PDB file of C-alpha atoms and ligand atoms in Angstrom:
ATOM      1  CA  MET Q  92      11.039  15.441   6.914  1.00  0.00           C
ATOM      2  CA  THR Q  93      13.129  12.555   5.590  1.00  0.00           C
ATOM      3  CA  ARG Q  94      12.420   9.735   3.213  1.00  0.00           C
ATOM      4  CA  ARG Q  95      14.324   6.502   3.046  1.00  0.00           C
ATOM      5  CA  SER Q  96      13.947   3.052   1.562  1.00  0.00           C
ATOM      6  CA  LEU Q  97      12.216   0.386   3.617  1.00  0.00           C
ATOM      7  CA  THR Q  98      14.157  -2.686   4.737  1.00  0.00           C
ATOM      8  CA  HIS Q  99      13.310  -5.959   6.476  1.00  0.00           C
ATOM      9  CA  ALA Q 100      13.856  -4.092   9.759  1.00  0.00           C
ATOM     10  CA  ASP Q 101      10.678  -2.121   8.971  1.00  0.00           C
ATOM     11  CA  ARG Q 102       8.347  -5.131   8.988  1.00  0.00           C
ATOM     12  CA  ALA Q 103       6.748  -4.037  12.284  1.00  0.00           C
ATOM     13  CA  LEU Q 104       5.966  -0.682  10.699  1.00  0.00           C
ATOM     14  CA  LEU Q 105       4.440  -2.374   7.653  1.00  0.00           C
ATOM     15  CA  ARG Q 106       2.348  -4.547   9.976  1.00  0.00           C
ATOM     16  CA  GLU Q 107       1.078  -1.381  11.657  1.00  0.00           C
ATOM     17  CA  ALA Q 108       0.340   0.189   8.289  1.00  0.00           C
ATOM     18  CA  THR Q 109      -1.460  -2.942   7.114  1.00  0.00           C
ATOM     19  CA  LEU Q 110      -3.660  -2.798  10.213  1.00  0.00           C
ATOM     20  CA  ALA Q 111      -4.484   0.847   9.424  1.00  0.00           C
ATOM     21  CA  ASN Q 112      -5.347  -0.110   5.854  1.00  0.00           C
ATOM     22  CA  MET Q 113      -7.557  -3.033   6.847  1.00  0.00           C
ATOM     23  CA  ASN Q 114      -9.304  -0.791   9.407  1.00  0.00           C
ATOM     24  CA  TRP Q 115      -9.563   2.269   7.146  1.00  0.00           C
ATOM     25  CA  ASN Q 116     -13.243   2.873   7.963  1.00  0.00           C
ATOM     26  CA  THR Q 117     -13.814   1.045  11.248  1.00  0.00           C
ATOM     27  CA  THR Q 118     -11.995  -1.284  13.618  1.00  0.00           C
ATOM     28  CA  ARG Q 119     -12.566  -4.721  12.148  1.00  0.00           C
ATOM     29  CA  PHE Q 120      -9.213  -6.411  12.695  1.00  0.00           C
ATOM     30  CA  THR Q 121      -6.592  -6.792  15.413  1.00  0.00           C
ATOM     31  CA  PHE Q 122      -2.884  -7.522  14.967  1.00  0.00           C
ATOM     32  CA  ASP Q 123      -3.637 -11.140  15.897  1.00  0.00           C
ATOM     33  CA  ASP Q 124      -6.241 -11.350  13.121  1.00  0.00           C
ATOM     34  CA  LEU Q 125      -3.688 -10.073  10.618  1.00  0.00           C
ATOM     35  CA  ASP Q 126      -0.942 -12.423  11.730  1.00  0.00           C
ATOM     36  CA  ALA Q 127      -3.306 -15.408  11.559  1.00  0.00           C
ATOM     37  CA  ALA Q 128      -4.436 -14.641   8.012  1.00  0.00           C
ATOM     38  CA  ASP Q 129      -1.782 -15.481   5.420  1.00  0.00           C
ATOM     39  CA  ALA Q 130      -3.721 -13.512   2.807  1.00  0.00           C
ATOM     40  CA  ILE Q 131      -3.098 -10.365   4.866  1.00  0.00           C
ATOM     41  CA  ALA Q 132       0.177 -11.147   6.652  1.00  0.00           C
ATOM     42  CA  HIS Q 133       1.999 -11.697   3.354  1.00  0.00           C
ATOM     43  CA  TYR Q 134       2.046  -7.919   2.855  1.00  0.00           C
ATOM     44  CA  TYR Q 135       4.654  -7.619   5.625  1.00  0.00           C
ATOM     45  CA  THR Q 136       6.034 -10.970   6.805  1.00  0.00           C
ATOM     46  CA  GLY Q 137       8.350 -11.595   3.871  1.00  0.00           C
ATOM     47  CA  PHE Q 138       9.239  -8.004   3.018  1.00  0.00           C
ATOM     48  CA  PRO Q 139      11.319  -7.429   1.024  1.00  0.00           C
ATOM     49  CA  ALA Q 140      11.123 -10.503  -1.199  1.00  0.00           C
ATOM     50  CA  GLU Q 141      12.965 -10.134  -4.495  1.00  0.00           C
ATOM     51  CA  GLY Q 142      11.838  -6.980  -6.280  1.00  0.00           C
ATOM     52  CA  ASP Q 143       9.830  -5.576  -3.370  1.00  0.00           C
ATOM     53  CA  PHE Q 144      10.576  -2.018  -2.339  1.00  0.00           C
ATOM     54  CA  GLY Q 145       9.101   0.920  -0.488  1.00  0.00           C
ATOM     55  CA  LEU Q 146       9.608   4.240   1.240  1.00  0.00           C
ATOM     56  CA  VAL Q 147       8.967   5.639   4.677  1.00  0.00           C
ATOM     57  CA  ASP Q 148       8.368   9.318   5.243  1.00  0.00           C
ATOM     58  CA  SER Q 149       9.469  10.345   8.733  1.00  0.00           C
ATOM     59  CA  ASP Q 150       9.682  13.379  10.938  1.00  0.00           C
ATOM     60  CA  GLY Q 151      12.570  12.575  13.248  1.00  0.00           C
ATOM     61  CA  ASP Q 152      11.810   9.168  14.771  1.00  0.00           C
ATOM     62  CA  ILE Q 153       8.127   9.355  13.908  1.00  0.00           C
ATOM     63  CA  ALA Q 154       6.960   7.604  10.761  1.00  0.00           C
ATOM     64  CA  ARG Q 155       4.319   9.729   9.051  1.00  0.00           C
ATOM     65  CA  ALA Q 156       3.582   7.514   6.068  1.00  0.00           C
ATOM     66  CA  VAL Q 157       4.727   4.395   4.265  1.00  0.00           C
ATOM     67  CA  GLY Q 158       4.217   3.117   0.756  1.00  0.00           C
ATOM     68  CA  TRP Q 159       5.499  -0.202  -0.512  1.00  0.00           C
ATOM     69  CA  VAL Q 160       5.020  -2.696  -3.288  1.00  0.00           C
ATOM     70  CA  VAL Q 161       5.196  -6.489  -3.085  1.00  0.00           C
ATOM     71  CA  PHE Q 162       5.321  -9.147  -5.746  1.00  0.00           C
ATOM     72  CA  LEU Q 163       2.944 -11.952  -4.841  1.00  0.00           C
ATOM     73  CA  PRO Q 164       2.543 -15.177  -6.819  1.00  0.00           C
ATOM     74  CA  GLU Q 165      -0.600 -16.386  -8.545  1.00  0.00           C
ATOM     75  CA  ASP Q 166      -1.078 -19.135  -5.942  1.00  0.00           C
ATOM     76  CA  ASP Q 167      -0.835 -16.632  -3.057  1.00  0.00           C
ATOM     77  CA  PRO Q 168      -2.277 -13.474  -4.582  1.00  0.00           C
ATOM     78  CA  GLY Q 169      -2.927 -10.147  -2.884  1.00  0.00           C
ATOM     79  CA  TYR Q 170      -6.364  -8.521  -2.929  1.00  0.00           C
ATOM     80  CA  GLY Q 171      -5.244  -6.388  -5.862  1.00  0.00           C
ATOM     81  CA  TYR Q 172      -3.473  -9.118  -7.825  1.00  0.00           C
ATOM     82  CA  VAL Q 173      -3.169  -8.565 -11.578  1.00  0.00           C
ATOM     83  CA  ASP Q 174      -0.251 -10.770 -12.583  1.00  0.00           C
ATOM     84  CA  ALA Q 175       3.027 -12.032 -11.152  1.00  0.00           C
ATOM     85  CA  ASP Q 176       5.051  -9.294 -12.908  1.00  0.00           C
ATOM     86  CA  THR Q 177       2.999  -6.459 -11.457  1.00  0.00           C
ATOM     87  CA  PRO Q 178       3.620  -5.632  -7.802  1.00  0.00           C
ATOM     88  CA  GLU Q 179       0.809  -4.546  -5.534  1.00  0.00           C
ATOM     89  CA  LEU Q 180       0.915  -1.235  -3.699  1.00  0.00           C
ATOM     90  CA  SER Q 181       0.023  -0.518  -0.092  1.00  0.00           C
ATOM     91  CA  LEU Q 182      -0.084   3.098   1.040  1.00  0.00           C
ATOM     92  CA  THR Q 183      -0.691   4.443   4.525  1.00  0.00           C
ATOM     93  CA  THR Q 184      -0.459   7.848   6.071  1.00  0.00           C
ATOM     94  CA  PHE Q 185      -0.703   7.429   9.814  1.00  0.00           C
ATOM     95  CA  GLN Q 186      -3.372   9.193  11.833  1.00  0.00           C
ATOM     96  CA  GLY Q 187      -2.481  12.769  12.649  1.00  0.00           C
ATOM     97  CA  PHE Q 188      -0.657  13.275   9.352  1.00  0.00           C
ATOM     98  CA  ARG Q 189      -3.445  12.686   6.846  1.00  0.00           C
ATOM     99  CA  GLY Q 190      -4.773  15.315   4.476  1.00  0.00           C
ATOM    100  CA  GLN Q 191      -1.449  17.172   4.178  1.00  0.00           C
ATOM    101  CA  GLY Q 192      -0.381  15.837   0.799  1.00  0.00           C
ATOM    102  CA  ILE Q 193       2.059  13.296   2.258  1.00  0.00           C
ATOM    103  CA  GLY Q 194       0.354  10.261   0.714  1.00  0.00           C
ATOM    104  CA  ARG Q 195       0.147  11.929  -2.683  1.00  0.00           C
ATOM    105  CA  ASP Q 196       3.844  12.854  -2.663  1.00  0.00           C
ATOM    106  CA  LEU Q 197       4.917   9.432  -1.460  1.00  0.00           C
ATOM    107  CA  LEU Q 198       2.816   7.744  -4.136  1.00  0.00           C
ATOM    108  CA  SER Q 199       4.320   9.960  -6.785  1.00  0.00           C
ATOM    109  CA  GLU Q 200       7.859   9.066  -5.689  1.00  0.00           C
ATOM    110  CA  LEU Q 201       7.033   5.350  -5.609  1.00  0.00           C
ATOM    111  CA  ILE Q 202       5.635   5.541  -9.124  1.00  0.00           C
ATOM    112  CA  GLY Q 203       8.881   7.183 -10.240  1.00  0.00           C
ATOM    113  CA  LEU Q 204      10.899   4.369  -8.662  1.00  0.00           C
ATOM    114  CA  ALA Q 205       8.718   1.722 -10.302  1.00  0.00           C
ATOM    115  CA  SER Q 206       9.117   3.446 -13.638  1.00  0.00           C
ATOM    116  CA  ALA Q 207      12.890   3.661 -13.235  1.00  0.00           C
ATOM    117  CA  ARG Q 208      12.964  -0.084 -12.551  1.00  0.00           C
ATOM    118  CA  GLY Q 209      11.142  -0.727 -15.801  1.00  0.00           C
ATOM    119  CA  LEU Q 210       8.127  -2.301 -14.135  1.00  0.00           C
ATOM    120  CA  PRO Q 211       5.084  -2.821 -16.373  1.00  0.00           C
ATOM    121  CA  GLY Q 212       2.758  -1.313 -13.792  1.00  0.00           C
ATOM    122  CA  ILE Q 213       1.537  -1.212 -10.214  1.00  0.00           C
ATOM    123  CA  SER Q 214      -1.752  -2.606  -8.969  1.00  0.00           C
ATOM    124  CA  LEU Q 215      -3.772  -2.054  -5.817  1.00  0.00           C
ATOM    125  CA  SER Q 216      -7.075  -2.863  -4.194  1.00  0.00           C
ATOM    126  CA  VAL Q 217      -9.448  -0.210  -2.909  1.00  0.00           C
ATOM    127  CA  GLU Q 218     -12.607  -0.981  -1.022  1.00  0.00           C
ATOM    128  CA  ASP Q 219     -15.925   0.623  -1.951  1.00  0.00           C
ATOM    129  CA  GLY Q 220     -16.365   3.975  -0.219  1.00  0.00           C
ATOM    130  CA  ASN Q 221     -12.677   4.645   0.476  1.00  0.00           C
ATOM    131  CA  GLY Q 222     -11.870   8.200  -0.638  1.00  0.00           C
ATOM    132  CA  ALA Q 223      -8.322   7.073  -1.359  1.00  0.00           C
ATOM    133  CA  ARG Q 224      -9.732   6.042  -4.754  1.00  0.00           C
ATOM    134  CA  ARG Q 225      -9.594   9.701  -5.888  1.00  0.00           C
ATOM    135  CA  LEU Q 226      -5.934   9.862  -5.027  1.00  0.00           C
ATOM    136  CA  TYR Q 227      -5.267   6.755  -7.114  1.00  0.00           C
ATOM    137  CA  GLU Q 228      -7.370   7.964 -10.046  1.00  0.00           C
ATOM    138  CA  ARG Q 229      -5.479  11.245 -10.121  1.00  0.00           C
ATOM    139  CA  ALA Q 230      -2.217   9.318 -10.194  1.00  0.00           C
ATOM    140  CA  GLY Q 231      -3.460   7.436 -13.266  1.00  0.00           C
ATOM    141  CA  PHE Q 232      -4.751   4.171 -11.780  1.00  0.00           C
ATOM    142  CA  ARG Q 233      -7.737   2.665 -13.575  1.00  0.00           C
ATOM    143  CA  VAL Q 234     -10.175  -0.041 -12.494  1.00  0.00           C
ATOM    144  CA  VAL Q 235      -9.347  -3.370 -14.128  1.00  0.00           C
ATOM    145  CA  GLY Q 236     -11.143  -5.869 -11.916  1.00  0.00           C
ATOM    146  CA  ARG Q 237     -13.301  -6.626  -8.957  1.00  0.00           C
ATOM    147  CA  ASN Q 238     -12.607  -8.667  -5.823  1.00  0.00           C
ATOM    148  CA  GLY Q 239     -15.400  -8.864  -3.232  1.00  0.00           C
ATOM    149  CA  ASP Q 240     -16.290  -5.314  -2.145  1.00  0.00           C
ATOM    150  CA  SER Q 241     -13.169  -3.853  -3.718  1.00  0.00           C
ATOM    151  CA  ASP Q 242     -11.964  -2.689  -7.078  1.00  0.00           C
ATOM    152  CA  THR Q 243      -8.612  -3.758  -8.415  1.00  0.00           C
ATOM    153  CA  MET Q 244      -6.837  -0.773  -9.985  1.00  0.00           C
ATOM    154  CA  LEU Q 245      -3.828  -0.731 -12.274  1.00  0.00           C
ATOM    155  CA  LEU Q 246      -1.394   1.995 -13.195  1.00  0.00           C
ATOM    156  CA  SER Q 247       0.172   0.995 -16.478  1.00  0.00           C
ATOM    157  CA  LEU Q 248       3.765   2.150 -16.876  1.00  0.00           C
ATOM    158  CA  VAL Q 249       4.420   0.824 -20.370  1.00  0.00           C
TER     159      VAL Q 249
HETATM  160  C1  COA K 284      -5.500   7.054   1.878  1.00  0.00           C
HETATM  161  C2  COA K 284      -4.291   7.736   2.481  1.00  0.00           C
HETATM  162  C3  COA K 284      -3.061   6.883   2.242  1.00  0.00           C
HETATM  163  C4  COA K 284      -4.091   9.090   1.820  1.00  0.00           C
HETATM  164  O1  COA K 284      -2.942   9.705   2.376  1.00  0.00           O
HETATM  165  P1  COA K 284      -2.964  11.254   2.801  1.00  0.00           P
HETATM  166  O2  COA K 284      -1.581  11.635   3.131  1.00  0.00           O
HETATM  167  O3  COA K 284      -3.992  11.457   3.849  1.00  0.00           O
HETATM  168  O4  COA K 284      -3.459  11.888   1.435  1.00  0.00           O
HETATM  169  P2  COA K 284      -3.114  13.331   0.851  1.00  0.00           P
HETATM  170  O5  COA K 284      -3.170  14.351   1.937  1.00  0.00           O
HETATM  171  O6  COA K 284      -1.851  13.240   0.074  1.00  0.00           O
HETATM  172  O7  COA K 284      -4.352  13.539  -0.111  1.00  0.00           O
HETATM  173  C5  COA K 284      -4.325  13.157  -1.460  1.00  0.00           C
HETATM  174  C6  COA K 284      -5.696  13.329  -2.057  1.00  0.00           C
HETATM  175  O8  COA K 284      -6.520  12.205  -1.771  1.00  0.00           O
HETATM  176  C7  COA K 284      -7.726  12.626  -1.127  1.00  0.00           C
HETATM  177  N1  COA K 284      -8.059  11.673  -0.092  1.00  0.00           N
HETATM  178  C8  COA K 284      -7.211  10.833   0.509  1.00  0.00           C
HETATM  179  N2  COA K 284      -7.872  10.068   1.403  1.00  0.00           N
HETATM  180  C9  COA K 284      -9.138  10.442   1.341  1.00  0.00           C
HETATM  181  C10 COA K 284     -10.287  10.030   2.028  1.00  0.00           C
HETATM  182  N3  COA K 284     -10.272   9.062   2.944  1.00  0.00           N
HETATM  183  N4  COA K 284     -11.450  10.619   1.716  1.00  0.00           N
HETATM  184  C11 COA K 284     -11.470  11.602   0.781  1.00  0.00           C
HETATM  185  N5  COA K 284     -10.414  12.032   0.090  1.00  0.00           N
HETATM  186  C12 COA K 284      -9.259  11.457   0.390  1.00  0.00           C
HETATM  187  C13 COA K 284      -7.400  13.974  -0.543  1.00  0.00           C
HETATM  188  O9  COA K 284      -8.558  14.749  -0.453  1.00  0.00           O
HETATM  189  C14 COA K 284      -6.417  14.562  -1.526  1.00  0.00           C
HETATM  190  O10 COA K 284      -7.060  15.170  -2.591  1.00  0.00           O
HETATM  191  P3  COA K 284      -6.582  16.647  -3.050  1.00  0.00           P
HETATM  192  O11 COA K 284      -5.291  16.392  -3.786  1.00  0.00           O
HETATM  193  O12 COA K 284      -7.702  17.112  -3.901  1.00  0.00           O
HETATM  194  O13 COA K 284      -6.403  17.431  -1.798  1.00  0.00           O
HETATM  195  C15 COA K 284      -4.476   7.963   4.017  1.00  0.00           C
HETATM  196  O14 COA K 284      -5.586   8.772   4.218  1.00  0.00           O
HETATM  197  C16 COA K 284      -4.653   6.679   4.805  1.00  0.00           C
HETATM  198  O15 COA K 284      -3.668   6.039   5.155  1.00  0.00           O
HETATM  199  N6  COA K 284      -5.911   6.290   5.100  1.00  0.00           N
HETATM  200  C17 COA K 284      -6.204   5.128   5.923  1.00  0.00           C
HETATM  201  C18 COA K 284      -5.771   3.836   5.294  1.00  0.00           C
HETATM  202  C19 COA K 284      -6.214   3.695   3.858  1.00  0.00           C
HETATM  203  O16 COA K 284      -7.368   3.904   3.515  1.00  0.00           O
HETATM  204  N7  COA K 284      -5.268   3.308   3.004  1.00  0.00           N
HETATM  205  C20 COA K 284      -5.511   3.055   1.595  1.00  0.00           C
HETATM  206  C21 COA K 284      -6.085   1.699   1.408  1.00  0.00           C
HETATM  207  S1  COA K 284      -6.453   1.434  -0.317  1.00  0.00           S
END
């Protein structure tokens, strides 16, 4: 297993991960749907804008999981937007690798990196019914808002 920082060369991987996140419970979206929707595509098209960062966990050439944070502005917010100083997290363990603790470990390392950078916190959006919520709660995220069928959660680092 190796872990390395994500770069702009990983945008295709982030696009794949975003599709997995949007389709976490059922197939609702295609790649074309994602690319056509700015509100979704902004999670990968501009990565990394200033301040954005992330990690990929791989086994050889195979990516097992990715976690990344993006800063999005108030006039182009993510689903889990809190404020412009708080980046939003996306986390995906690819099929075949779930339930082995990879997502938990990756999240923990990302939180450490965010802390080391002096960030005030990390936000995210989790849709009703997604068991990933437990993972986030255990990591210290708390519900701070509501957006459609999803809760906005915030991990405060200050
Ligand atoms: C959510 C996700 C990132 C978790 O990664 P993972 O590597 O499978 O998670 P882990 O094996 O590290 O499990 C961490 C904990 O979260 C729990 N968990 C994670 N996903 C869960 C789910 N869908 N249902 C129930 N529990 C879940 C695990 O039971 C585990 O709890 P434990 O510590 O008591 O064993 C991964 O399942 C995934 O990518 N799912 C599809 C996309 C998605 O939903 N992304 C998140 C959008 S908010």
